[in-house]
Tab-separated table of C-alpha atoms and ligand atoms in Angstrom:
chain	number	residue	atom	x	y	z
A	32	MET	CA	24.319	-28.230	-23.599
A	33	GLU	CA	21.494	-29.965	-24.966
A	34	ASN	CA	18.024	-29.249	-22.884
A	35	THR	CA	17.801	-32.750	-21.873
A	36	ASP	CA	21.488	-32.288	-20.206
A	37	ARG	CA	19.619	-29.908	-18.118
A	38	GLN	CA	16.914	-31.589	-17.547
A	39	GLN	CA	17.864	-33.502	-14.658
A	40	PRO	CA	19.118	-30.699	-12.303
A	41	LEU	CA	15.906	-29.065	-12.997
A	42	GLU	CA	13.931	-31.448	-12.077
A	43	ARG	CA	15.971	-32.545	-8.913
A	44	LEU	CA	15.474	-28.686	-7.675
A	45	GLN	CA	11.950	-28.606	-8.670
A	46	ALA	CA	11.253	-31.662	-6.128
A	47	GLN	CA	13.194	-29.458	-3.356
A	48	LEU	CA	11.203	-26.335	-4.174
A	49	ALA	CA	7.445	-27.956	-4.887
A	50	VAL	CA	4.728	-27.322	-2.231
A	51	PRO	CA	2.563	-30.437	-2.552
A	52	LEU	CA	-1.025	-30.507	-0.559
A	53	GLU	CA	0.110	-32.584	2.499
A	54	ARG	CA	3.199	-29.926	3.042
A	55	VAL	CA	0.880	-27.008	2.649
A	56	ARG	CA	-1.261	-28.886	5.021
A	57	GLU	CA	1.743	-29.199	7.417
A	58	ILE	CA	2.740	-25.624	7.227
A	59	ALA	CA	-1.163	-24.104	7.770
A	60	ALA	CA	-0.945	-26.362	11.035
A	61	ALA	CA	2.285	-25.170	12.065
A	62	PHE	CA	1.547	-21.631	11.550
A	63	GLN	CA	-1.224	-21.965	13.286
A	64	GLN	CA	0.514	-24.179	15.996
A	65	GLU	CA	3.114	-20.971	16.300
A	66	MET	CA	-0.073	-18.283	16.738
A	67	THR	CA	-1.647	-20.085	19.503
A	68	ALA	CA	2.127	-20.284	21.205
A	69	ALA	CA	2.203	-17.004	21.122
A	70	LEU	CA	-0.836	-15.564	22.113
A	71	ALA	CA	-0.564	-17.650	25.262
A	72	GLY	CA	2.968	-16.276	25.954
A	73	ARG	CA	5.259	-19.659	24.947
A	74	ASP	CA	8.375	-19.425	22.653
A	75	SER	CA	6.944	-18.581	19.137
A	76	SER	CA	8.382	-17.369	15.581
A	77	LEU	CA	5.304	-15.802	15.706
A	78	LYS	CA	5.465	-12.000	17.167
A	79	MET	CA	1.673	-11.581	17.345
A	80	LEU	CA	2.075	-7.242	18.340
A	81	PRO	CA	-0.627	-5.656	19.878
A	82	SER	CA	-1.575	-2.818	17.491
A	83	TYR	CA	-4.037	-1.501	20.345
A	84	LEU	CA	-6.354	-0.670	16.678
A	85	ASP	CA	-9.618	-2.546	16.255
A	86	ARG	CA	-11.683	-2.439	12.685
A	87	PRO	CA	-12.432	0.811	11.424
A	88	THR	CA	-16.327	1.619	11.233
A	89	GLY	CA	-16.467	3.074	7.780
A	90	GLU	CA	-17.643	6.757	9.728
A	91	GLU	CA	-13.866	7.696	10.542
A	92	ARG	CA	-13.326	11.428	8.661
A	93	GLY	CA	-10.961	14.511	8.333
A	94	GLU	CA	-7.931	15.371	6.873
A	95	PHE	CA	-4.914	13.360	7.882
A	96	ILE	CA	-0.509	13.307	7.262
A	97	ALA	CA	0.306	9.728	7.270
A	98	ILE	CA	4.045	8.570	6.458
A	99	ASP	CA	4.576	5.463	5.088
A	100	PHE	CA	8.179	4.127	5.896
A	101	GLY	CA	8.275	0.858	4.001
A	102	GLY	CA	11.925	-0.136	3.916
A	103	THR	CA	14.156	1.999	1.402
A	104	ASN	CA	11.443	4.051	-0.207
A	105	VAL	CA	9.103	6.563	2.228
A	106	ARG	CA	5.964	7.880	0.838
A	107	ILE	CA	4.094	11.136	2.555
A	108	LEU	CA	0.568	11.653	1.685
A	109	ARG	CA	-2.228	13.644	2.426
A	110	VAL	CA	-5.372	11.912	3.078
A	111	GLU	CA	-9.195	12.597	3.103
A	112	LEU	CA	-11.448	10.583	4.605
A	113	ASP	CA	-15.140	11.309	4.032
A	114	GLY	CA	-17.054	9.504	6.861
A	115	ALA	CA	-18.510	7.070	3.875
A	116	GLY	CA	-15.813	4.849	2.913
A	117	GLY	CA	-14.574	7.096	0.323
A	118	VAL	CA	-10.841	7.897	0.540
A	119	THR	CA	-9.085	11.132	-1.401
A	120	VAL	CA	-5.485	11.170	-1.632
A	121	CYS	CA	-4.407	14.740	-2.269
A	122	ASP	CA	-1.183	14.595	-2.321
A	123	ARG	CA	2.149	12.418	-2.362
A	124	ARG	CA	5.191	12.462	-2.437
A	125	GLY	CA	7.604	9.400	-2.681
A	126	PHE	CA	11.268	9.269	-1.690
A	127	SER	CA	14.145	7.155	-1.061
A	128	LEU	CA	16.185	7.023	1.652
A	129	LYS	CA	19.118	6.326	-0.930
A	130	ASP	CA	20.300	9.084	-2.901
A	131	PRO	CA	20.477	7.861	-6.529
A	132	ALA	CA	23.496	9.976	-7.089
A	133	GLY	CA	25.048	8.907	-3.686
A	134	LYS	CA	25.145	11.890	-1.191
A	135	TYR	CA	23.531	9.850	0.858
A	136	ASP	CA	21.960	6.474	2.297
A	137	TYR	CA	20.224	6.438	5.828
A	138	THR	CA	19.282	2.967	5.607
A	139	THR	CA	23.475	2.084	6.769
A	140	ALA	CA	25.090	1.134	9.834
A	141	GLU	CA	26.594	4.788	9.101
A	142	SER	CA	23.636	7.080	9.392
A	143	THR	CA	22.017	7.887	12.533
A	144	ALA	CA	18.449	7.718	13.893
A	145	VAL	CA	18.640	12.033	14.403
A	146	GLN	CA	19.672	12.062	10.542
A	147	LEU	CA	17.082	9.276	9.343
A	148	PHE	CA	14.064	11.504	11.384
A	149	ASP	CA	15.140	14.342	9.750
A	150	PHE	CA	15.244	13.320	6.825
A	151	ILE	CA	11.696	12.313	7.555
A	152	ALA	CA	10.567	15.681	9.164
A	153	GLU	CA	12.113	17.699	5.851
A	154	LYS	CA	9.741	16.257	3.895
A	155	ILE	CA	7.138	16.351	6.071
A	156	ALA	CA	7.273	19.692	5.963
A	157	GLU	CA	6.983	19.832	1.939
A	158	LEU	CA	3.325	18.784	2.153
A	159	VAL	CA	2.166	20.659	5.091
A	160	VAL	CA	0.003	24.266	5.035
A	161	PRO	CA	1.485	26.365	8.059
A	162	ASP	CA	-1.231	27.043	10.356
A	163	ARG	CA	-3.613	24.343	9.332
A	164	GLU	CA	-3.153	21.162	12.277
A	165	TYR	CA	-2.468	17.535	10.905
A	166	PRO	CA	-3.492	14.695	13.135
A	167	LEU	CA	-0.166	12.158	11.489
A	168	GLY	CA	-0.613	8.588	11.278
A	169	HIS	CA	2.953	6.500	10.664
A	170	THR	CA	3.376	3.396	9.156
A	171	PHE	CA	6.651	2.078	9.931
A	172	SER	CA	6.741	-1.686	8.333
A	173	PHE	CA	8.750	-2.839	11.018
A	174	PRO	CA	8.623	-5.203	14.169
A	175	CYS	CA	7.809	-3.050	16.887
A	176	GLN	CA	6.560	-3.719	20.547
A	177	GLN	CA	3.530	-1.255	21.304
A	178	THR	CA	2.366	0.022	24.547
A	179	SER	CA	0.148	2.236	23.411
A	180	LEU	CA	-1.313	3.847	20.279
A	181	ASN	CA	1.888	6.419	19.683
A	182	GLN	CA	4.458	4.095	21.769
A	183	ALA	CA	6.139	1.769	19.657
A	184	VAL	CA	9.499	0.754	20.536
A	185	LEU	CA	11.768	-1.062	17.262
A	186	LEU	CA	12.746	-4.445	17.943
A	187	THR	CA	14.889	-5.204	15.482
A	188	TRP	CA	15.519	-3.645	11.931
A	189	THR	CA	14.452	-6.131	8.814
A	190	LYS	CA	14.968	-6.128	5.128
A	191	GLU	CA	18.577	-4.907	5.504
A	192	ILE	CA	18.083	-1.539	6.866
A	193	ARG	CA	20.756	-0.508	9.094
A	194	ALA	CA	20.594	2.932	10.450
A	195	ALA	CA	21.908	3.255	14.378
A	196	GLY	CA	20.521	4.417	17.363
A	197	VAL	CA	16.723	3.408	15.857
A	198	GLU	CA	16.937	-0.601	17.149
A	199	GLY	CA	15.089	-0.627	20.958
A	200	ASN	CA	13.866	3.614	21.155
A	201	ASP	CA	10.892	4.558	20.897
A	202	ILE	CA	9.732	5.634	16.729
A	203	GLY	CA	7.334	7.981	18.084
A	204	GLU	CA	9.267	9.824	20.430
A	205	LEU	CA	11.777	10.282	17.446
A	206	LEU	CA	10.230	11.207	15.130
A	207	GLN	CA	8.028	13.596	17.330
A	208	ALA	CA	12.160	15.198	18.612
A	209	ALA	CA	12.880	15.453	14.791
A	210	LEU	CA	9.389	17.837	14.291
A	211	ARG	CA	10.558	19.787	17.408
A	212	ARG	CA	14.242	20.743	15.706
A	213	ARG	CA	11.963	21.838	12.342
A	214	SER	CA	9.416	23.497	14.540
A	215	LEU	CA	6.298	21.878	12.639
A	216	THR	CA	3.772	21.628	15.651
A	217	CYS	CA	1.263	21.970	13.220
A	218	VAL	CA	1.953	18.208	12.891
A	219	ARG	CA	0.827	15.811	15.605
A	220	PRO	CA	1.457	12.067	15.953
A	221	ARG	CA	-1.449	10.350	17.065
A	222	VAL	CA	-0.547	6.547	16.032
A	223	ILE	CA	2.167	3.999	15.154
A	224	LEU	CA	1.609	0.783	12.733
A	225	ASN	CA	2.702	-2.137	11.225
A	226	ASP	CA	2.447	-1.832	6.983
A	227	THR	CA	-0.094	-4.912	7.239
A	228	VAL	CA	-1.937	-3.130	10.063
A	229	GLY	CA	-2.737	-0.597	7.396
A	230	THR	CA	-3.924	-2.377	4.650
A	231	LEU	CA	-6.101	-4.517	7.099
A	232	LEU	CA	-7.840	-0.921	7.430
A	233	ALA	CA	-7.606	0.572	4.124
A	234	ALA	CA	-9.591	-2.517	3.041
A	235	ALA	CA	-11.703	-3.208	6.252
A	236	TYR	CA	-12.769	0.188	5.647
A	237	THR	CA	-15.132	-0.579	2.646
A	238	ASP	CA	-14.946	-4.782	2.973
A	239	THR	CA	-16.433	-5.532	6.449
A	240	ASP	CA	-15.391	-9.127	5.697
A	241	THR	CA	-11.936	-7.977	5.812
A	242	ASP	CA	-9.858	-10.206	8.799
A	243	ILE	CA	-6.246	-10.473	7.022
A	244	ALA	CA	-4.460	-8.519	5.445
A	245	SER	CA	-0.667	-9.511	4.199
A	246	ILE	CA	2.264	-7.830	2.372
A	247	CYS	CA	3.779	-10.156	-0.370
A	248	GLY	CA	6.746	-7.024	-1.086
A	249	THR	CA	9.880	-6.471	-0.723
A	250	GLY	CA	9.289	-7.471	2.908
A	251	HIS	CA	6.437	-10.224	3.814
A	252	ASN	CA	4.661	-9.976	7.023
A	253	THR	CA	0.809	-10.910	8.258
A	254	CYS	CA	-1.910	-9.486	10.673
A	255	TYR	CA	-5.333	-10.455	11.282
A	256	HIS	CA	-7.933	-8.929	13.231
A	257	GLU	CA	-8.059	-10.957	16.728
A	258	PRO	CA	-11.825	-10.846	18.126
A	259	CYS	CA	-10.675	-11.547	21.909
A	260	HIS	CA	-6.602	-10.326	22.595
A	261	PRO	CA	-5.738	-12.743	25.610
A	262	LEU	CA	-4.556	-9.462	27.358
A	263	THR	CA	-7.463	-7.435	26.995
A	264	GLY	CA	-10.200	-9.659	26.292
A	265	GLN	CA	-11.199	-6.916	23.143
A	266	PRO	CA	-10.877	-7.135	19.973
A	267	MET	CA	-7.569	-6.083	18.458
A	268	ILE	CA	-5.614	-5.846	15.159
A	269	LEU	CA	-2.564	-8.295	16.008
A	270	ASN	CA	0.376	-8.318	13.819
A	271	ALA	CA	2.540	-11.792	13.717
A	272	GLU	CA	5.607	-10.632	11.993
A	273	SER	CA	4.989	-14.045	10.026
A	274	GLY	CA	8.343	-13.220	8.156
A	275	ASN	CA	9.897	-15.092	11.299
A	276	PHE	CA	8.123	-18.038	10.944
A	277	ASN	CA	10.513	-20.870	10.346
A	278	ARG	CA	8.599	-24.399	10.604
A	279	PHE	CA	9.392	-24.830	6.889
A	280	PRO	CA	12.076	-26.601	4.856
A	281	LEU	CA	14.945	-24.902	3.617
A	282	THR	CA	17.336	-25.523	1.060
A	283	LYS	CA	20.649	-25.472	0.084
A	284	TYR	CA	20.011	-22.011	-1.442
A	285	ASP	CA	17.603	-21.151	1.630
A	286	ARG	CA	20.843	-21.801	4.169
A	287	GLU	CA	23.464	-19.906	1.991
A	288	LEU	CA	21.192	-16.572	1.577
A	289	ASP	CA	20.550	-16.252	4.822
A	290	ARG	CA	24.318	-16.986	6.051
A	291	ALA	CA	25.242	-14.015	4.296
A	292	THR	CA	22.661	-11.581	5.775
A	293	GLU	CA	22.818	-9.035	8.498
A	294	LYS	CA	20.771	-11.049	10.926
A	295	PRO	CA	21.358	-14.983	9.574
A	296	GLY	CA	18.238	-17.714	11.396
A	297	THR	CA	15.887	-14.752	11.127
A	298	GLN	CA	13.302	-13.822	9.409
A	299	LEU	CA	13.649	-17.134	7.278
A	300	LEU	CA	10.089	-17.000	5.582
A	301	GLU	CA	10.742	-13.409	4.577
A	302	LYS	CA	14.318	-14.878	3.298
A	303	THR	CA	12.258	-17.260	1.156
A	304	ALA	CA	9.445	-15.713	0.300
A	305	ALA	CA	10.398	-12.203	-0.118
A	306	GLY	CA	10.523	-9.611	-2.885
A	307	ARG	CA	13.871	-8.700	-1.394
A	308	TYR	CA	15.531	-11.864	-1.747
A	309	LEU	CA	13.995	-14.096	-4.661
A	310	GLY	CA	16.024	-12.450	-7.223
A	311	GLU	CA	19.249	-13.660	-4.896
A	312	LEU	CA	17.677	-16.822	-4.387
A	313	THR	CA	17.486	-17.426	-8.145
A	314	ARG	CA	21.167	-15.776	-8.757
A	315	LEU	CA	22.854	-18.757	-5.526
A	316	ILE	CA	20.999	-21.516	-7.640
A	317	VAL	CA	22.205	-20.237	-11.574
A	318	LYS	CA	25.214	-20.158	-9.730
A	319	ASP	CA	25.537	-23.390	-8.683
A	320	PHE	CA	23.742	-24.769	-11.910
A	321	CYS	CA	26.925	-22.707	-13.756
A	322	ALA	CA	29.589	-23.920	-11.616
A	323	ASP	CA	28.297	-27.879	-12.133
A	324	GLY	CA	28.354	-26.911	-16.077
A	325	TYR	CA	24.520	-27.233	-16.676
A	326	LEU	CA	24.628	-23.343	-17.768
A	327	ALA	CA	26.750	-21.576	-19.240
A	328	ILE	CA	26.511	-18.075	-18.229
A	329	ALA	CA	29.728	-16.610	-17.686
A	330	GLY	CA	31.618	-13.960	-15.677
A	331	GLU	CA	31.430	-11.195	-12.603
A	332	GLY	CA	27.779	-10.127	-13.008
A	333	VAL	CA	26.598	-13.530	-11.780
A	334	ASN	CA	28.800	-13.800	-8.890
A	335	ARG	CA	27.841	-10.418	-7.447
A	336	PRO	CA	25.252	-10.493	-4.555
A	337	TYR	CA	21.486	-9.221	-4.986
A	338	SER	CA	22.980	-8.769	-8.603
A	339	LEU	CA	19.232	-9.985	-9.403
A	340	ARG	CA	16.382	-8.196	-8.427
A	341	GLY	CA	13.033	-8.889	-8.118
A	342	GLU	CA	12.015	-6.993	-10.928
A	343	ASP	CA	14.024	-8.891	-13.240
A	344	LEU	CA	11.742	-11.632	-12.617
A	345	ALA	CA	8.863	-10.265	-12.711
A	346	ALA	CA	10.606	-9.534	-16.821
A	347	LEU	CA	12.015	-12.670	-16.929
A	348	LEU	CA	8.588	-14.401	-16.320
A	349	ALA	CA	7.045	-11.883	-18.619
A	350	GLN	CA	8.606	-12.665	-21.404
A	351	GLU	CA	9.953	-14.636	-24.403
A	352	ALA	CA	12.804	-16.440	-23.889
A	353	VAL	CA	15.070	-14.120	-26.347
A	354	SER	CA	13.733	-11.024	-24.286
A	355	GLY	CA	14.586	-13.223	-20.788
A	356	ALA	CA	17.763	-13.568	-22.253
A	357	LYS	CA	18.092	-9.627	-23.249
A	358	VAL	CA	16.984	-8.998	-18.890
A	359	LEU	CA	19.986	-11.521	-18.004
A	360	SER	CA	22.982	-10.159	-20.192
A	361	GLU	CA	21.863	-6.113	-19.180
A	362	ARG	CA	21.656	-7.835	-15.718
A	363	TRP	CA	24.655	-9.058	-15.933
A	364	VAL	CA	26.592	-7.247	-18.430
A	365	LEU	CA	27.252	-10.528	-20.579
A	366	SER	CA	27.894	-9.688	-24.337
A	367	HIS	CA	25.738	-12.627	-24.905
A	368	VAL	CA	23.388	-15.195	-23.153
A	369	SER	CA	21.553	-17.917	-25.279
A	370	ALA	CA	17.887	-18.124	-24.949
A	371	THR	CA	18.252	-21.813	-24.041
A	372	ASP	CA	19.831	-20.608	-20.973
A	373	ALA	CA	17.733	-18.040	-20.148
A	374	GLU	CA	14.377	-19.924	-20.428
A	375	SER	CA	16.015	-22.381	-17.790
A	376	VAL	CA	17.076	-19.301	-15.514
A	377	ALA	CA	13.215	-18.416	-16.465
A	378	LEU	CA	12.168	-22.100	-15.041
A	379	VAL	CA	14.570	-21.694	-11.601
A	380	ALA	CA	13.277	-18.521	-10.900
A	381	ARG	CA	9.116	-19.605	-11.664
A	382	MET	CA	10.178	-22.138	-9.024
A	383	VAL	CA	11.671	-19.510	-6.504
A	384	VAL	CA	8.474	-18.119	-7.321
A	385	LYS	CA	5.892	-20.382	-7.300
A	386	ARG	CA	7.051	-21.614	-3.547
A	387	SER	CA	7.128	-18.275	-2.550
A	388	ALA	CA	3.573	-18.289	-3.029
A	389	CYS	CA	2.555	-21.502	-1.770
A	390	LEU	CA	4.388	-21.069	1.603
A	391	VAL	CA	2.088	-18.404	1.842
A	392	ALA	CA	-0.820	-19.473	1.034
A	393	ALA	CA	-0.460	-22.253	3.965
A	394	THR	CA	0.114	-19.803	6.185
A	395	PHE	CA	-2.896	-17.602	5.080
A	396	LEU	CA	-4.651	-21.252	5.849
A	397	GLY	CA	-3.049	-21.768	9.469
A	398	VAL	CA	-4.475	-17.921	10.114
A	399	LEU	CA	-8.142	-18.673	8.700
A	400	HIS	CA	-8.271	-21.862	10.195
A	401	HIS	CA	-7.120	-20.344	13.952
A	402	LEU	CA	-10.192	-17.311	13.041
A	403	ASP	CA	-12.715	-19.811	12.183
A	404	PRO	CA	-11.571	-23.770	11.955
A	405	GLU	CA	-14.889	-24.730	10.341
A	406	LEU	CA	-15.193	-21.469	7.919
A	407	GLN	CA	-18.189	-20.770	8.658
A	408	ARG	CA	-18.017	-17.054	7.849
A	409	ARG	CA	-16.777	-14.766	4.742
A	410	HIS	CA	-13.546	-13.125	4.492
A	411	THR	CA	-11.114	-10.993	2.840
A	412	ILE	CA	-7.899	-11.334	2.659
A	413	ALA	CA	-5.704	-7.807	1.614
A	414	VAL	CA	-2.955	-8.121	-0.215
A	415	ASP	CA	-0.336	-5.404	-0.780
A	416	GLY	CA	2.762	-5.364	-1.982
A	417	SER	CA	4.778	-5.263	-5.324
A	418	LEU	CA	5.224	-8.959	-5.768
A	419	TYR	CA	1.814	-9.635	-4.988
A	420	GLU	CA	0.641	-7.117	-7.996
A	421	LYS	CA	3.389	-7.391	-10.251
A	422	MET	CA	5.259	-10.912	-10.332
A	423	PRO	CA	3.123	-12.993	-13.001
A	424	GLY	CA	1.354	-15.469	-12.011
A	425	TYR	CA	1.907	-15.042	-8.421
A	426	ALA	CA	-1.861	-13.742	-7.199
A	427	GLU	CA	-3.137	-16.444	-9.222
A	428	GLU	CA	-0.541	-18.904	-7.428
A	429	ILE	CA	-2.033	-18.273	-3.904
A	430	LYS	CA	-5.649	-18.122	-5.103
A	431	ARG	CA	-5.275	-21.928	-6.386
A	432	THR	CA	-3.040	-23.136	-3.674
A	433	LEU	CA	-6.110	-21.722	-1.242
A	434	GLN	CA	-8.772	-22.761	-4.073
A	435	GLU	CA	-7.366	-26.305	-4.007
A	436	PHE	CA	-6.809	-26.986	-0.630
A	437	LEU	CA	-10.349	-25.516	0.616
A	438	GLY	CA	-12.523	-27.030	-2.186
A	439	ASP	CA	-15.881	-25.735	-2.197
A	440	GLN	CA	-15.194	-23.667	1.021
A	441	ALA	CA	-12.382	-21.557	-1.135
A	442	VAL	CA	-15.891	-19.162	-2.267
A	443	ARG	CA	-15.813	-17.882	1.644
A	444	VAL	CA	-12.499	-16.642	0.964
A	445	LYS	CA	-11.352	-13.768	-1.249
A	446	VAL	CA	-7.950	-12.648	-1.288
A	447	CYS	CA	-7.810	-9.168	-2.680
A	448	LEU	CA	-5.172	-6.158	-3.904
A	449	SER	CA	-5.344	-3.692	-1.895
A	450	LYS	CA	-3.267	-0.941	-3.644
A	451	ASP	CA	-1.867	1.870	-1.488
A	452	GLY	CA	-3.084	0.357	1.689
A	453	SER	CA	-0.162	0.823	4.298
A	454	GLY	CA	-0.719	4.508	3.873
A	455	VAL	CA	-4.465	5.035	3.719
A	456	GLY	CA	-4.264	3.103	6.691
A	457	ALA	CA	-2.594	5.010	8.169
A	458	ALA	CA	-4.663	8.034	8.149
A	459	ILE	CA	-7.645	5.760	9.196
A	460	ALA	CA	-5.603	5.206	11.743
A	461	ALA	CA	-5.157	8.677	12.801
A	462	ALA	CA	-8.816	9.386	12.654
A	463	ARG	CA	-9.857	6.371	14.821
A	464	ALA	CA	-6.916	7.708	17.398
A	465	GLU	CA	-8.464	11.345	17.220
A	466	SER	CA	-11.631	9.814	18.187
A	467	MET	CA	-10.601	8.129	21.204
A	468	LYS	CA	-8.550	11.044	22.236
A	469	LYS	CA	-11.726	12.951	22.334
A	470	ARG	CA	-13.906	10.072	23.664
A	471	LYS	CA	-11.409	9.959	27.112
A	472	ALA	CA	-11.250	13.901	27.401
B	627	BGC	C1	9.054	-6.239	8.439
B	627	BGC	C2	7.072	-6.101	9.002
B	627	BGC	C3	6.607	-5.777	7.651
B	627	BGC	C4	6.576	-6.354	6.484
B	627	BGC	C5	6.258	-6.231	4.840
B	627	BGC	C6	9.557	-7.231	7.397
B	627	BGC	O1	10.517	-6.977	6.916
B	627	BGC	O2	9.215	-6.972	9.516
B	627	BGC	O3	7.340	-5.477	9.855
B	627	BGC	O4	5.081	-5.708	8.044
B	627	BGC	O5	8.269	-6.620	6.192
B	627	BGC	O6	6.935	-4.766	5.042
């Protein structure tokens, strides 16, 4: 097929996926409206969940265990804070809830809360030295309704995790019970927090301008520092659960993807913008282009849901057409993919990735406008996640959109990578919880 034959469908796709500045403005305004509605207790696609945490002082110190439960992968860290902005990760273990050899999978509906938390407790046991006491911070990257620092009921699983008996239950109690079953009395859970909140805490430990944090990884979400929470009148970090935001245009591919998910109709921003879904969106578009004869990639692979992953998109965007063809033929088990076809798939992937970055940037603008309509202060937006860190062009596109929208005022907004923020943030949160406890005692 000639390049010119696929030009028109690619241009049509481009028109559907583009987020021009005017659209960015509308989305930012809609996001801000949803924030205001949620804060006033009205219906909203955002949840604005309280964290019971304020920003750190930078003086938090001590040794802590941090659990970073982000999705299929869980990490346990032993972290030391020196009380002067210094952080040392003394030990770090990562493990998957899904055994690559297929012996267990704690993410499916067949697994139970007890199995899942026993597995986590077993991993904690490998890291602690008996006879010492470890306050623990638990980053749990799912929407939770908190009633205090250490009580957090899971509202709903996201990111296609389904373990039974966790939704509607208190994560703090589930972990505590598992630690008891293992007689791990030296580990004292102090606080549960969302990964966005952890990222904000970790970044604010050294940069006091940080008042927004976001995860652009497997999932997507943003939190921010509300100077005056309507309930308490006090400052508090709020988890917007922005992955559920839904006031932006969807394409037929977004709808198709959503229909086949665990929870259709929910997490629409996440399903258009997060790493878990970008490969699948690209695959659905490619499949459609193949059916219409614009691309000549046939075979079972391209019809297999989620056969293209975020990492594949990153490889496609980073490489020359020839290596792109190699990525696709490996992924879809094909003997040959032509360089032109690979180039077109890379173009599609680029559009899907760019839209994600523009949508996310628009939501940041909504939060900035809520916090500081005239942009009189400096703001740092701390971002963690594989998409932001590793997807070629992603971070640049977020910054470009903000720059284009804010013009000269963009100098007051810094967007930076806060790597491993959610784990370190859990340690900082545990330190804050400890000192609050001591103050009360
Ligand atoms: C969850 C959020 C989380 C985000 C990033 C989403 O699926 O709902 O709570 O912050 O993923 O991990």
